Coordinates of C-alpha atoms in Angstrom, one line a residue:
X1342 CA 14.4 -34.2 -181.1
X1343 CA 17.0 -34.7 -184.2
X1344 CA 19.2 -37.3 -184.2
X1345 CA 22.4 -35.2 -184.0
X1346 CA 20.7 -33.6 -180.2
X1347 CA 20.7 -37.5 -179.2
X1348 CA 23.9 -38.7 -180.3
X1349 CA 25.3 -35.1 -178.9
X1350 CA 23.9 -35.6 -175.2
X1351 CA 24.9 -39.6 -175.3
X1352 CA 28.4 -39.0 -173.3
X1353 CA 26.4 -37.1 -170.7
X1354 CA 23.9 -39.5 -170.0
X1355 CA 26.2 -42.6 -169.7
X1356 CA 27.9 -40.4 -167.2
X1357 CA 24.7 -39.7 -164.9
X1358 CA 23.3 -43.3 -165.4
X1359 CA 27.1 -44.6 -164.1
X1360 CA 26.8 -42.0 -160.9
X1361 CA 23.3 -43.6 -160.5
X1362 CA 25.1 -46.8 -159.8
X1363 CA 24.7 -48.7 -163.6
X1364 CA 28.0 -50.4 -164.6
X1365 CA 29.2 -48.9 -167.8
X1366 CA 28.0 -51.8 -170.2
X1367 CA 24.5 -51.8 -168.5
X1368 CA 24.5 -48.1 -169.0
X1369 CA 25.2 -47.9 -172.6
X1370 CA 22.4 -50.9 -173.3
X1371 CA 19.8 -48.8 -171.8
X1372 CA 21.2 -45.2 -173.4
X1373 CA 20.6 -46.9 -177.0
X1374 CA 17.4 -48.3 -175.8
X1375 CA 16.5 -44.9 -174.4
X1376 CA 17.3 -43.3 -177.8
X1377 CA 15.5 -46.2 -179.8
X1378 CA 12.5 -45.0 -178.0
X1379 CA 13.1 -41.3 -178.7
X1380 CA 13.1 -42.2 -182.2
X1381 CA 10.0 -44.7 -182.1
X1382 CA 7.8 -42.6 -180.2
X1383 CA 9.0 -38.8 -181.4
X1384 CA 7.0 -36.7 -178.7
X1385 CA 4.4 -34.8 -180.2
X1386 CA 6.2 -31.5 -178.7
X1387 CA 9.7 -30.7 -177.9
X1388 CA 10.6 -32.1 -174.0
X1389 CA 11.4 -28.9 -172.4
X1390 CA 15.1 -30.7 -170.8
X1391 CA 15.4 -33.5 -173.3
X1392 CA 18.4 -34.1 -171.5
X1393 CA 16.0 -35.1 -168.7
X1394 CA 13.5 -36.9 -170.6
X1395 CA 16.3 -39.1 -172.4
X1396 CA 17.9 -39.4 -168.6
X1397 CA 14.4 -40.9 -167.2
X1398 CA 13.6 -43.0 -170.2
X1399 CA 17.1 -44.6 -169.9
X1400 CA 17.0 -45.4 -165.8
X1401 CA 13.6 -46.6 -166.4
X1402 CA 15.2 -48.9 -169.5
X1403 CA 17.8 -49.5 -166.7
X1404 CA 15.9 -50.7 -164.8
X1405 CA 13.8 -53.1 -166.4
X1406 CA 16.8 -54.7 -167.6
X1407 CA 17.9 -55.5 -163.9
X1408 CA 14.8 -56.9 -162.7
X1409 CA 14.8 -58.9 -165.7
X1410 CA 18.4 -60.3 -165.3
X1411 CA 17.5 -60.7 -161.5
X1412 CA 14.5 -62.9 -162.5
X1413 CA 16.3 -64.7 -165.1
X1414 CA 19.2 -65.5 -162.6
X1415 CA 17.1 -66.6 -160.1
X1416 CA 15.4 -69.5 -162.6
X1417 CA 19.2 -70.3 -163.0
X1418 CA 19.9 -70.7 -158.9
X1419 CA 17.3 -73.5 -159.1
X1420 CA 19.5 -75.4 -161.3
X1421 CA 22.3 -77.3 -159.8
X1422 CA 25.7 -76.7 -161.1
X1423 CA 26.0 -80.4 -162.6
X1424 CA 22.7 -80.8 -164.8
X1425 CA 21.5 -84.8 -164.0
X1426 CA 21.0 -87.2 -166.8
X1427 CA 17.3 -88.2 -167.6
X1428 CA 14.1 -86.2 -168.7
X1429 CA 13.7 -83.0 -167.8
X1430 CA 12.8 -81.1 -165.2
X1431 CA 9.4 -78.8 -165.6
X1432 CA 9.1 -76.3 -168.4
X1433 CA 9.2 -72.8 -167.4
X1434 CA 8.9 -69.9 -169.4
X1435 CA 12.2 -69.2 -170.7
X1436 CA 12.4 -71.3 -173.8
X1437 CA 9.5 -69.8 -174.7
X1438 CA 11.0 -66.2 -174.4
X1439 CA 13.8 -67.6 -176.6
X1440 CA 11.3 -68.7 -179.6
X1441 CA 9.4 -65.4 -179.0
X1442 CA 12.5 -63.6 -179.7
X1443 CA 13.7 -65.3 -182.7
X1444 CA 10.9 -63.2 -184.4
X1445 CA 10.3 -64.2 -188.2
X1446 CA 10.8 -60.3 -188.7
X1447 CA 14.2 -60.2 -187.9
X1448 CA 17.3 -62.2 -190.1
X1449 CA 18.6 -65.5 -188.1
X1450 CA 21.9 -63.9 -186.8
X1451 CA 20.1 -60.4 -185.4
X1452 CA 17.6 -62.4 -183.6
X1453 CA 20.6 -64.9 -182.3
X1454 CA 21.9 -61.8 -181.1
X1455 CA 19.1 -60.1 -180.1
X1456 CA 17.8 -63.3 -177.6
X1457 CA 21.5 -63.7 -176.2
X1458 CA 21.2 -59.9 -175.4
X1459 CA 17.9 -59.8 -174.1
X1460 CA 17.1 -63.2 -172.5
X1461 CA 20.4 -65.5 -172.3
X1462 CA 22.1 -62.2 -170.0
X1463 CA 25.1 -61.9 -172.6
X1464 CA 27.4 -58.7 -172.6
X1465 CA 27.0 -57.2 -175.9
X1466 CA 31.2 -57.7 -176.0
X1467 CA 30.7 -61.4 -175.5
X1468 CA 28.1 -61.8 -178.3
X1469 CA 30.7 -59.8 -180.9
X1470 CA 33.4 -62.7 -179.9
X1471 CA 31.4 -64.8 -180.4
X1472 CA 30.5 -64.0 -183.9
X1473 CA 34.3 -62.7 -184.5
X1474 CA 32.9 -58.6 -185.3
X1475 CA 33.7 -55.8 -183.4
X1476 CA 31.4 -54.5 -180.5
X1477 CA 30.3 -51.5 -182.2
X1478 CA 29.4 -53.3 -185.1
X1479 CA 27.2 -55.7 -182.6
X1480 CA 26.0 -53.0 -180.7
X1481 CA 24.1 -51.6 -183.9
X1482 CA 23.2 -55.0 -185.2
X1483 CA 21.2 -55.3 -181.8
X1484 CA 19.7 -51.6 -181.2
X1485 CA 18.4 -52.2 -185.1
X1486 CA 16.9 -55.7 -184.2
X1487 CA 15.2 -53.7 -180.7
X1488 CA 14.0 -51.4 -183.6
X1489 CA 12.6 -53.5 -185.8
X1490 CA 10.5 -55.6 -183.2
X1491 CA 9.5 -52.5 -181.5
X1492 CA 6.2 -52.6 -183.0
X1493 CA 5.9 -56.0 -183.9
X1494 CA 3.4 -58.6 -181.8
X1495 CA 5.1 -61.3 -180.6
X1496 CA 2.7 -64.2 -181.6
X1497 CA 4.8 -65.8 -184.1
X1498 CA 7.7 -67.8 -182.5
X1499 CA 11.2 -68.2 -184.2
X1500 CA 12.4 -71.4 -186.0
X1501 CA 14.0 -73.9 -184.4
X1502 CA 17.1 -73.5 -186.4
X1503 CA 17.4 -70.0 -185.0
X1504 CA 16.7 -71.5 -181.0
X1505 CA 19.4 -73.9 -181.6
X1506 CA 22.2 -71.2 -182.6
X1507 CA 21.4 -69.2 -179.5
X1508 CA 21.3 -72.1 -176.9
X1509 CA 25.1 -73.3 -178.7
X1510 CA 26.5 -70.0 -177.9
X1511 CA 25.0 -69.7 -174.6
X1512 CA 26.4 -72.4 -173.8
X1513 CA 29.6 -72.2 -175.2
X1514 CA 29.9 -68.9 -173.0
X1515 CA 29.0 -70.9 -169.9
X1516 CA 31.6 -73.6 -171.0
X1517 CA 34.4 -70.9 -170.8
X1518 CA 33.8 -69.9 -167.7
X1519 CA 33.4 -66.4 -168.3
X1520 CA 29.9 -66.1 -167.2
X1521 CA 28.2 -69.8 -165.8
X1522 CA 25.1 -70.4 -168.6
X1523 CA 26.2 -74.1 -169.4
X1524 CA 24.0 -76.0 -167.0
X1525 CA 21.1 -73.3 -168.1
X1526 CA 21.6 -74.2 -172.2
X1527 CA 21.3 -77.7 -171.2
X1528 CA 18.4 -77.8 -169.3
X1529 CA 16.6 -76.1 -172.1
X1530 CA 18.2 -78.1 -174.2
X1531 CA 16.5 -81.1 -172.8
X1532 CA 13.0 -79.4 -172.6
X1533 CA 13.7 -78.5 -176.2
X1534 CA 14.4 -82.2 -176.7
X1535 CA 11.4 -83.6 -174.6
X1536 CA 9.0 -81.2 -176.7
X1537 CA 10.3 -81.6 -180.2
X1538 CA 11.7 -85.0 -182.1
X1539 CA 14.3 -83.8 -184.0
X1540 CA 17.4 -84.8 -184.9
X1541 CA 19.8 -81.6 -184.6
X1542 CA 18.0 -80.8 -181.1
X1543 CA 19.3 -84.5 -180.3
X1544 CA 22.3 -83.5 -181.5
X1545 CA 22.9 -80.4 -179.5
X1546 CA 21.7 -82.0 -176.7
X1547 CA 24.1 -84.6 -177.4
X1548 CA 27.0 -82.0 -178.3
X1549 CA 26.5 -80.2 -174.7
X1550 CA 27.0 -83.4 -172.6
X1551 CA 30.1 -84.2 -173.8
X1552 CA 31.6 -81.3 -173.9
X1553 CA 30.5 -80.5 -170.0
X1554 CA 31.0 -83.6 -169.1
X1555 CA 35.2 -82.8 -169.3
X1556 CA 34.7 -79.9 -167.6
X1557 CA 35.9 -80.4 -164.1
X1558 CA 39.1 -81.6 -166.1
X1559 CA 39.4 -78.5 -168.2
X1560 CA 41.7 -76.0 -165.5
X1561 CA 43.8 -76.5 -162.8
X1562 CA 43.0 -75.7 -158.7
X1563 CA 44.4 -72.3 -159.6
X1564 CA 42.3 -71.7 -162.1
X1565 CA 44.7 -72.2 -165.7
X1566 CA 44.0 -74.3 -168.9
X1567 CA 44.3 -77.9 -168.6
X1568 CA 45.1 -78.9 -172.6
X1569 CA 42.7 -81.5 -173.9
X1570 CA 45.9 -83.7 -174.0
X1571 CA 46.9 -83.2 -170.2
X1572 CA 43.7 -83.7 -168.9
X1573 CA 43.0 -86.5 -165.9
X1574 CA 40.6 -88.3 -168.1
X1575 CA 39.4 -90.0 -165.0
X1576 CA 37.3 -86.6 -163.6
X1577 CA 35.6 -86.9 -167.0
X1578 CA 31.9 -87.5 -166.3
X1579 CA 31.2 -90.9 -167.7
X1580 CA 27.6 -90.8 -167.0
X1581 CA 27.2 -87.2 -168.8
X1582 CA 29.6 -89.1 -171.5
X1583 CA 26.9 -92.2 -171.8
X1584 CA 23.9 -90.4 -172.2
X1585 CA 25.5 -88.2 -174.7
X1586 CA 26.9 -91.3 -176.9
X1587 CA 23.5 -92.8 -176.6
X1588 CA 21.6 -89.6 -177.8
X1589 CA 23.9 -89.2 -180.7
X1590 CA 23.8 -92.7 -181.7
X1591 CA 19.9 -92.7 -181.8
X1592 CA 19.9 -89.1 -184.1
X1593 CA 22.6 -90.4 -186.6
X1594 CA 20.5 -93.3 -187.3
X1595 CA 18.2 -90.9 -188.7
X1596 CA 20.3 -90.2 -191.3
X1597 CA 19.6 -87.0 -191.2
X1598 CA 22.6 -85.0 -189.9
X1599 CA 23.4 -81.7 -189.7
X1600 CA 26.3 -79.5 -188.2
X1601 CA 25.7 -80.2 -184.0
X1602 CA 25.5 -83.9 -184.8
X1603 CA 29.0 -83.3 -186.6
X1604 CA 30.5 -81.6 -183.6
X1605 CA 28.8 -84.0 -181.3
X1606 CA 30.8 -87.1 -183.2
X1607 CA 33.9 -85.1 -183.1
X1608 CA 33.1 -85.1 -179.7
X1609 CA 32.3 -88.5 -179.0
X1610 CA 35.9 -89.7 -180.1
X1611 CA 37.7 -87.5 -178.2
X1612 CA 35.4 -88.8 -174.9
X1613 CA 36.0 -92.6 -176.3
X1614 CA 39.9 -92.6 -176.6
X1615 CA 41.8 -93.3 -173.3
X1616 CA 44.7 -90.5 -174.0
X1617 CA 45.2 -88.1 -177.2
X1618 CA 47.7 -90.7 -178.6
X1619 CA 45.0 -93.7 -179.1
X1620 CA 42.2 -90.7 -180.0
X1621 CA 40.7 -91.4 -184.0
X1622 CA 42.0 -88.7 -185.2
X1623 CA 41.4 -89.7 -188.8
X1624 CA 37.9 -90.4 -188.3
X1625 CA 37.9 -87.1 -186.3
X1626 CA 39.3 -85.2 -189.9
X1627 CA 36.6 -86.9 -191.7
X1628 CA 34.0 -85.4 -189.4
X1629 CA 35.5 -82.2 -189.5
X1630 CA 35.3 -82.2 -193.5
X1631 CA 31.5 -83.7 -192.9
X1632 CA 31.1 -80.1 -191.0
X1633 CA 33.0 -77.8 -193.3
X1634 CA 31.0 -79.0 -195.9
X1635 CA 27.8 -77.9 -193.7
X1636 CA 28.8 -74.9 -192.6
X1637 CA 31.6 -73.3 -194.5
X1638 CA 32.7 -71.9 -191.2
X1639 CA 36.7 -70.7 -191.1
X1640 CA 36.7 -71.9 -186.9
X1641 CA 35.9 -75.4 -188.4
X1642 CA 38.4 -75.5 -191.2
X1643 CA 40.8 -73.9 -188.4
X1644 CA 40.1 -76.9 -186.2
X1645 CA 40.8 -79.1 -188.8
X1646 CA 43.7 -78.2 -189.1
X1647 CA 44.8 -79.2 -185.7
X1648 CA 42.7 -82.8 -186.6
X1649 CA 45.1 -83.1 -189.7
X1650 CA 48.1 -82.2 -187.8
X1651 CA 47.5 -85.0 -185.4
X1652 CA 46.5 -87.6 -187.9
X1653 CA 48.7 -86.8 -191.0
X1654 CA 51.8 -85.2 -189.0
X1655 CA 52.7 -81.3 -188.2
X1656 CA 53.5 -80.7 -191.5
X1657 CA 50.2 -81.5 -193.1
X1658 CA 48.7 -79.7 -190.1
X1659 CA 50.4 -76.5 -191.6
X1660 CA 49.8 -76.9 -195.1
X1661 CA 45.9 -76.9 -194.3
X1662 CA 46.3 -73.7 -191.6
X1663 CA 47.9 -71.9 -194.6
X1664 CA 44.3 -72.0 -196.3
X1665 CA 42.3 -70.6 -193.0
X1666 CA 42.9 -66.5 -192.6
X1667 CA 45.2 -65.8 -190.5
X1668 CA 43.4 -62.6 -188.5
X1669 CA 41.1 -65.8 -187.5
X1670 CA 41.3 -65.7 -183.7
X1671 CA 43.3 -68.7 -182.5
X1672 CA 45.1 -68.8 -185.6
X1673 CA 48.5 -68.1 -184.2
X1674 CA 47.7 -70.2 -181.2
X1675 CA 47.3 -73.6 -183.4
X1676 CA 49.9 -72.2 -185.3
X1677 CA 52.7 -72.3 -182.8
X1678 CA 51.3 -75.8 -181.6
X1679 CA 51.8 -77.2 -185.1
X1680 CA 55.8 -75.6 -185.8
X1681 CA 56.4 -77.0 -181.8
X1682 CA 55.4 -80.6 -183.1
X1683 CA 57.2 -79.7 -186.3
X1684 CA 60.3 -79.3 -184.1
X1685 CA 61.0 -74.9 -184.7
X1686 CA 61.1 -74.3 -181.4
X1687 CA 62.0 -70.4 -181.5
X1688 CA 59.5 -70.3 -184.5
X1689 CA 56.8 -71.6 -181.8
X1690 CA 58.3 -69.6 -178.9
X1691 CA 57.8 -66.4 -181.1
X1692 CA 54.1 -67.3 -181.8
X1693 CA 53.0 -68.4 -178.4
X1694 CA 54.0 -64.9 -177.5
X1695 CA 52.2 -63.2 -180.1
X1696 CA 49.0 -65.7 -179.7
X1697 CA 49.0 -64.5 -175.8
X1698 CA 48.9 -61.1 -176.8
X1699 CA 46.2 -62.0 -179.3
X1700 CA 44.0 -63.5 -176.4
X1701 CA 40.4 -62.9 -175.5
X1702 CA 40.6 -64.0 -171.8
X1703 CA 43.1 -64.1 -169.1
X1704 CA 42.6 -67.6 -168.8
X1705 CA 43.7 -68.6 -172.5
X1706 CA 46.5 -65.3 -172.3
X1707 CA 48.2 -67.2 -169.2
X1708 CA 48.1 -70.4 -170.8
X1709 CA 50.1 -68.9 -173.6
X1710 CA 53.0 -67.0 -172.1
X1711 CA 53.7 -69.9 -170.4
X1712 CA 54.1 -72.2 -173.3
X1713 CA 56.5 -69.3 -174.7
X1714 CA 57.8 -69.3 -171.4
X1715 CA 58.6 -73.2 -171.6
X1716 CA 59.8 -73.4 -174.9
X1717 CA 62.3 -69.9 -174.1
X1718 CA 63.2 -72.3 -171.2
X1719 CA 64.3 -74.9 -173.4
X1720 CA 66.1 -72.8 -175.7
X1721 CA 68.3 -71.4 -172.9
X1722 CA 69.4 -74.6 -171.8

């Protein structure tokens, strides 16, 4: 079969898998596997209805990839929704499948992308986000990482380093409520921890605690945004906040840090301070300039931003914004925040609008159209 007969009966086959009763994401994932295969294996003769034979292929690709999400949701039912301090619980296989698939064969990010795809349950949509690309772009980055471990063994497990990233983002898509993985990250997180002494694990471990532990804070009963500085700081978890001081503390005295154990600091201020007014946020810019010099990463120098706004005034804020790119997602957002503090109210009004347009989730979109809405408010009076 040539490549232009696949891509030409692609539409079709999407179209019986969805009648078949796949969603439309789950179909597309198995019609690239289902032509990965086609090209891997090449049939010796010419399927009489290769239509047909791409069509079985795919449902069979289908579903495997059910009865693995089924299983992998089922290890998550046995975790309760609030992961408990303390060792943890008994290793299953899961981490495992997550070193397994960080293959040395494949570069770091297509194997990050690759395990959130195949074992963390990811939406191939939610992994582009993540990595700011577009899905099509993703979607090829993962059918050519399927490729090249298609006839690889898997008896050389993945670095650490490459564990770590996909547990972050796991997490941090649990954290946003878009799909519920945080308590999973952390308990591998702590198996991770229990089997390997390492600083950065400490530090991710540490990271994840103190970020979930403001999390019954983070939205309201109907379901919107609760801003870090209007949260009831009194539903924090200060247990969740304890254990994750006391594991950060015990990695920085390694001396040894690295970019979660920077976050995790950053972290550990805001958790410490009894309202955003009395947070460190000069200590907090110092951090962040600790992690942009580890990472180089444009969300970091954009978070800094807000740090230096808080610490230096608005103004300062700005003048470090103008050196992030602005087609950064969240770059209008922090934008509008700092020219409200800076006191242009219809300059803020104007890019509140524009962030909410700009917004990845409903959740963040709402929150946004109604600070425009607020500030319009004001304007009008």
């Amino acid at each position: 079969m040539n490549e232009a007969l696949l891509r030409s009966l692609t539409p079709s086959m999407l179209g019986i898998l969805v009648r078949r009763g796949a969603d439309f994401a789950a179909a597309e994932d198995a019609v690239q596997d289902a032509l990965v295969e086609a090209f891997r294996v090449r049939p010796a003769e010419q399927p009489r209805d290769p239509k047909a034979w791409l069509v079985t292929v795919a449902w069979r690709k289908f579903l495997d990839a059910t009865r693995a999400d089924t299983a992998r949701r089922r290890r998550e039912d046995r975790v309760e929704e609030e992961p408990l301090p303390g060792p943890a619980p008994a290793a299953d296989d899961t981490l495992q499948l997550y070193f397994l698939c960080a293959h040395p064969s494949l570069t770091p990010s297509s194997a990050v992308a690759l395990t959130l795809r195949a074992v963390g349950g990811l939406t191939t949509r939610q992994i582009a986000a993540a990595y700011l690309v577009p899905e099509p772009t993703m979607a090829q980055r993962i059918s050519r990482a399927k490729r090249t471990v298609s006839d690889v063994r898997f008896d050389r497990p993945g670095d650490v380093s490459t564990v770590l990233r996909v547990l972050y983002l796991v997490f941090n898509e649990g954290y946003s409520g878009d799909v519920d993985l945080a308590a999973e990250a952390i308990r591998l997180t702590r198996q991770l921890a229990a089997a390997i002494d390492h600083p950065e694990v400490a530090g991710l471990l540490a990271l994840m605690l103190l970020h979930h532990a403001r999390r019954a804070a983070r939205t309201a009963p109907d379901g919107s945004l609760v801003p870090l500085a209007e949260q009831d700081r009194g539903r924090w978890d200060t247990v969740s906040i304890a254990e994750g001081i006391g594991i950060l503390q015990a990695a920085l005295a390694r001396d040894r840090l690295g970019e979660f154990q920077a976050q995790a600091a950053i972290a550990a201020l805001h958790a410490d301070a009894r309202s955003t007014g009395e947070t460190d946020w000069v200590q907090i810019v110092e951090w962040y300039d600790e992690l942009a010099r580890l990472t180089d990463s444009p969300v970091v120098r954009l978070n800094r931003a807000v740090a230096v706004g808080e610490a230096d005034g608005p103004r300062a804020g700005l003048a470090a914004l103008a050196a992030v790119d602005p087609a950064l997602p969240r770059h209008t957002a922090v934008a509008a925040y700092l020219h409200e503090r800076d006191g242009d109210l219809p300059r803020a009004a104007r890019l509140y609008a524009e962030a909410a347009h700009q917004a990845s989730n409903v959740a963040e979109r709402d929150h946004l159209t109604r600070e425009a809405a607020r500030l319009n408010a004001r304007l009008r009076r």
